[in-house]
C-alpha positions as protocol buffer text, in pm:
chain_id: "A"
residue {
  index: 1
  type: UNK
  ca { x: -1030 y: -3932 z: 987 }
}
residue {
  index: 2
  type: UNK
  ca { x: -838 y: -3649 z: 819 }
}
residue {
  index: 3
  type: UNK
  ca { x: -968 y: -3297 z: 855 }
}
residue {
  index: 4
  type: UNK
  ca { x: -890 y: -3074 z: 562 }
}
residue {
  index: 5
  type: UNK
  ca { x: -1043 y: -2799 z: 356 }
}
residue {
  index: 6
  type: UNK
  ca { x: -1278 y: -2930 z: 89 }
}
residue {
  index: 7
  type: UNK
  ca { x: -1494 y: -2634 z: -9 }
}
residue {
  index: 8
  type: UNK
  ca { x: -1567 y: -2267 z: 52 }
}
residue {
  index: 9
  type: UNK
  ca { x: -1895 y: -2084 z: 54 }
}
residue {
  index: 10
  type: UNK
  ca { x: -1850 y: -1740 z: -100 }
}
residue {
  index: 11
  type: UNK
  ca { x: -2096 y: -1453 z: -53 }
}
residue {
  index: 12
  type: UNK
  ca { x: -2115 y: -1149 z: -277 }
}
residue {
  index: 13
  type: UNK
  ca { x: -2117 y: -851 z: -37 }
}
residue {
  index: 14
  type: UNK
  ca { x: -2328 y: -643 z: -275 }
}
residue {
  index: 15
  type: UNK
  ca { x: -2595 y: -891 z: -388 }
}
residue {
  index: 16
  type: UNK
  ca { x: -2586 y: -1138 z: -99 }
}
residue {
  index: 17
  type: UNK
  ca { x: -2575 y: -1429 z: -347 }
}
residue {
  index: 18
  type: UNK
  ca { x: -2377 y: -1729 z: -217 }
}
residue {
  index: 19
  type: UNK
  ca { x: -2186 y: -1991 z: -412 }
}
residue {
  index: 20
  type: UNK
  ca { x: -2008 y: -2303 z: -286 }
}
residue {
  index: 21
  type: UNK
  ca { x: -1686 y: -2393 z: -465 }
}
residue {
  index: 22
  type: UNK
  ca { x: -1464 y: -2699 z: -419 }
}
residue {
  index: 23
  type: UNK
  ca { x: -1105 y: -2625 z: -311 }
}
residue {
  index: 24
  type: UNK
  ca { x: -816 y: -2766 z: -112 }
}
residue {
  index: 25
  type: UNK
  ca { x: -634 y: -2435 z: -63 }
}
residue {
  index: 26
  type: UNK
  ca { x: -702 y: -2099 z: 96 }
}
residue {
  index: 27
  type: UNK
  ca { x: -481 y: -1792 z: 81 }
}
residue {
  index: 28
  type: UNK
  ca { x: -581 y: -1512 z: 317 }
}
residue {
  index: 29
  type: UNK
  ca { x: -517 y: -1180 z: 147 }
}
residue {
  index: 30
  type: UNK
  ca { x: -542 y: -888 z: 389 }
}
residue {
  index: 31
  type: UNK
  ca { x: -440 y: -537 z: 298 }
}
residue {
  index: 32
  type: UNK
  ca { x: -639 y: -536 z: -25 }
}
residue {
  index: 33
  type: UNK
  ca { x: -858 y: -255 z: 107 }
}
residue {
  index: 34
  type: UNK
  ca { x: -655 y: 27 z: 256 }
}
residue {
  index: 35
  type: UNK
  ca { x: -790 y: 209 z: 560 }
}
residue {
  index: 36
  type: UNK
  ca { x: -650 y: 549 z: 466 }
}
residue {
  index: 37
  type: UNK
  ca { x: -959 y: 772 z: 464 }
}
residue {
  index: 38
  type: UNK
  ca { x: -818 y: 966 z: 760 }
}
residue {
  index: 39
  type: UNK
  ca { x: -542 y: 1096 z: 526 }
}
residue {
  index: 40
  type: UNK
  ca { x: -792 y: 1260 z: 290 }
}
residue {
  index: 41
  type: UNK
  ca { x: -695 y: 1612 z: 191 }
}
residue {
  index: 42
  type: UNK
  ca { x: -340 y: 1579 z: 324 }
}
residue {
  index: 43
  type: UNK
  ca { x: -167 y: 1276 z: 171 }
}
residue {
  index: 44
  type: UNK
  ca { x: -208 y: 1192 z: -199 }
}
residue {
  index: 45
  type: UNK
  ca { x: -391 y: 864 z: -254 }
}
residue {
  index: 46
  type: UNK
  ca { x: -493 y: 680 z: -569 }
}
residue {
  index: 47
  type: UNK
  ca { x: -855 y: 612 z: -667 }
}
residue {
  index: 48
  type: UNK
  ca { x: -860 y: 297 z: -451 }
}
residue {
  index: 49
  type: UNK
  ca { x: -721 y: 478 z: -143 }
}
residue {
  index: 50
  type: UNK
  ca { x: -360 y: 353 z: -156 }
}
residue {
  index: 51
  type: UNK
  ca { x: -93 y: 611 z: -67 }
}
residue {
  index: 52
  type: UNK
  ca { x: 108 y: 738 z: -366 }
}
residue {
  index: 53
  type: UNK
  ca { x: 481 y: 792 z: -309 }
}
residue {
  index: 54
  type: UNK
  ca { x: 814 y: 868 z: -468 }
}
residue {
  index: 55
  type: UNK
  ca { x: 837 y: 882 z: -848 }
}
residue {
  index: 56
  type: UNK
  ca { x: 468 y: 791 z: -883 }
}
residue {
  index: 57
  type: UNK
  ca { x: 382 y: 1136 z: -743 }
}
residue {
  index: 58
  type: UNK
  ca { x: 550 y: 1315 z: -1031 }
}
residue {
  index: 59
  type: UNK
  ca { x: 418 y: 1109 z: -1323 }
}
residue {
  index: 60
  type: UNK
  ca { x: 124 y: 1334 z: -1410 }
}
residue {
  index: 61
  type: UNK
  ca { x: 282 y: 1669 z: -1321 }
}
residue {
  index: 62
  type: UNK
  ca { x: 478 y: 1838 z: -1603 }
}
residue {
  index: 63
  type: UNK
  ca { x: 698 y: 2016 z: -1346 }
}
residue {
  index: 64
  type: UNK
  ca { x: 828 y: 1681 z: -1225 }
}
residue {
  index: 65
  type: UNK
  ca { x: 732 y: 1775 z: -868 }
}
residue {
  index: 66
  type: UNK
  ca { x: 419 y: 1679 z: -672 }
}
residue {
  index: 67
  type: UNK
  ca { x: 154 y: 1949 z: -631 }
}
residue {
  index: 68
  type: UNK
  ca { x: 255 y: 2173 z: -342 }
}
residue {
  index: 69
  type: UNK
  ca { x: 602 y: 2018 z: -306 }
}
residue {
  index: 70
  type: UNK
  ca { x: 829 y: 2269 z: -128 }
}
residue {
  index: 71
  type: UNK
  ca { x: 1174 y: 2110 z: -157 }
}
residue {
  index: 72
  type: UNK
  ca { x: 1431 y: 2149 z: -436 }
}
residue {
  index: 73
  type: UNK
  ca { x: 1461 y: 1772 z: -479 }
}
residue {
  index: 74
  type: UNK
  ca { x: 1214 y: 1508 z: -593 }
}
residue {
  index: 75
  type: UNK
  ca { x: 1048 y: 1290 z: -328 }
}
residue {
  index: 76
  type: UNK
  ca { x: 1246 y: 990 z: -205 }
}
residue {
  index: 77
  type: UNK
  ca { x: 1116 y: 650 z: -312 }
}
residue {
  index: 78
  type: UNK
  ca { x: 875 y: 593 z: -19 }
}
residue {
  index: 79
  type: UNK
  ca { x: 812 y: 961 z: 58 }
}
residue {
  index: 80
  type: UNK
  ca { x: 460 y: 1096 z: 20 }
}
residue {
  index: 81
  type: UNK
  ca { x: 361 y: 1438 z: -114 }
}
residue {
  index: 82
  type: UNK
  ca { x: 433 y: 1573 z: 236 }
}
residue {
  index: 83
  type: UNK
  ca { x: 811 y: 1602 z: 282 }
}
residue {
  index: 84
  type: UNK
  ca { x: 935 y: 1375 z: 560 }
}
residue {
  index: 85
  type: UNK
  ca { x: 622 y: 1156 z: 565 }
}
residue {
  index: 86
  type: UNK
  ca { x: 690 y: 806 z: 434 }
}
residue {
  index: 87
  type: UNK
  ca { x: 473 y: 503 z: 357 }
}
residue {
  index: 88
  type: UNK
  ca { x: 557 y: 133 z: 352 }
}
residue {
  index: 89
  type: UNK
  ca { x: 370 y: -192 z: 311 }
}
residue {
  index: 90
  type: UNK
  ca { x: 16 y: -265 z: 204 }
}
residue {
  index: 91
  type: UNK
  ca { x: -105 y: 94 z: 228 }
}
residue {
  index: 92
  type: UNK
  ca { x: 144 y: 203 z: -41 }
}
residue {
  index: 93
  type: UNK
  ca { x: 16 y: 220 z: -399 }
}
residue {
  index: 94
  type: UNK
  ca { x: 181 y: -35 z: -628 }
}
residue {
  index: 95
  type: UNK
  ca { x: 329 y: -234 z: -338 }
}
residue {
  index: 96
  type: UNK
  ca { x: 369 y: -612 z: -364 }
}
residue {
  index: 97
  type: UNK
  ca { x: 115 y: -666 z: -82 }
}
residue {
  index: 98
  type: UNK
  ca { x: 338 y: -931 z: 81 }
}
residue {
  index: 99
  type: UNK
  ca { x: 477 y: -943 z: 436 }
}
residue {
  index: 100
  type: UNK
  ca { x: 839 y: -981 z: 325 }
}
residue {
  index: 101
  type: UNK
  ca { x: 811 y: -678 z: 98 }
}
residue {
  index: 102
  type: UNK
  ca { x: 647 y: -470 z: 370 }
}
residue {
  index: 103
  type: UNK
  ca { x: 927 y: -554 z: 614 }
}
residue {
  index: 104
  type: UNK
  ca { x: 1188 y: -455 z: 356 }
}
residue {
  index: 105
  type: UNK
  ca { x: 1005 y: -132 z: 276 }
}
residue {
  index: 106
  type: UNK
  ca { x: 985 y: -52 z: 647 }
}
residue {
  index: 107
  type: UNK
  ca { x: 1362 y: -91 z: 680 }
}
residue {
  index: 108
  type: UNK
  ca { x: 1413 y: 122 z: 372 }
}
residue {
  index: 109
  type: UNK
  ca { x: 1177 y: 390 z: 508 }
}
residue {
  index: 110
  type: UNK
  ca { x: 1389 y: 415 z: 826 }
}
residue {
  index: 111
  type: UNK
  ca { x: 1698 y: 476 z: 612 }
}
residue {
  index: 112
  type: UNK
  ca { x: 1513 y: 743 z: 411 }
}
residue {
  index: 113
  type: UNK
  ca { x: 1387 y: 914 z: 728 }
}
residue {
  index: 114
  type: UNK
  ca { x: 1749 y: 938 z: 846 }
}
residue {
  index: 115
  type: UNK
  ca { x: 1850 y: 1088 z: 510 }
}
residue {
  index: 116
  type: UNK
  ca { x: 1563 y: 1336 z: 532 }
}
residue {
  index: 117
  type: UNK
  ca { x: 1656 y: 1441 z: 887 }
}
residue {
  index: 118
  type: UNK
  ca { x: 2027 y: 1482 z: 800 }
}
residue {
  index: 119
  type: UNK
  ca { x: 1935 y: 1743 z: 539 }
}
residue {
  index: 120
  type: UNK
  ca { x: 1710 y: 1959 z: 756 }
}
């Protein structure tokens, strides 16, 4: 006897309605809902709660600088609206939401932190 996935029962969290669908595959997608509420009022987040960083901070500001930005340079790629605070991985707005990308962003953030500290 082979044991394998044959179906999923899905439940709508709002209505409670359930539906059973046939499938042979399941991809677990965590990180789709950021847990960034604790940053409210300090770090800029998008409407879904993901942390905005780098060039995305300056898109809507005609000055080309994030609101309240105190440095004479634009934010580094993974830098938030608070100089020296960086974001990587699933919590970052517009990220790929994949482990490999998050690891790469983490390594890149370390490099950017070093650059930031060298210029203090």
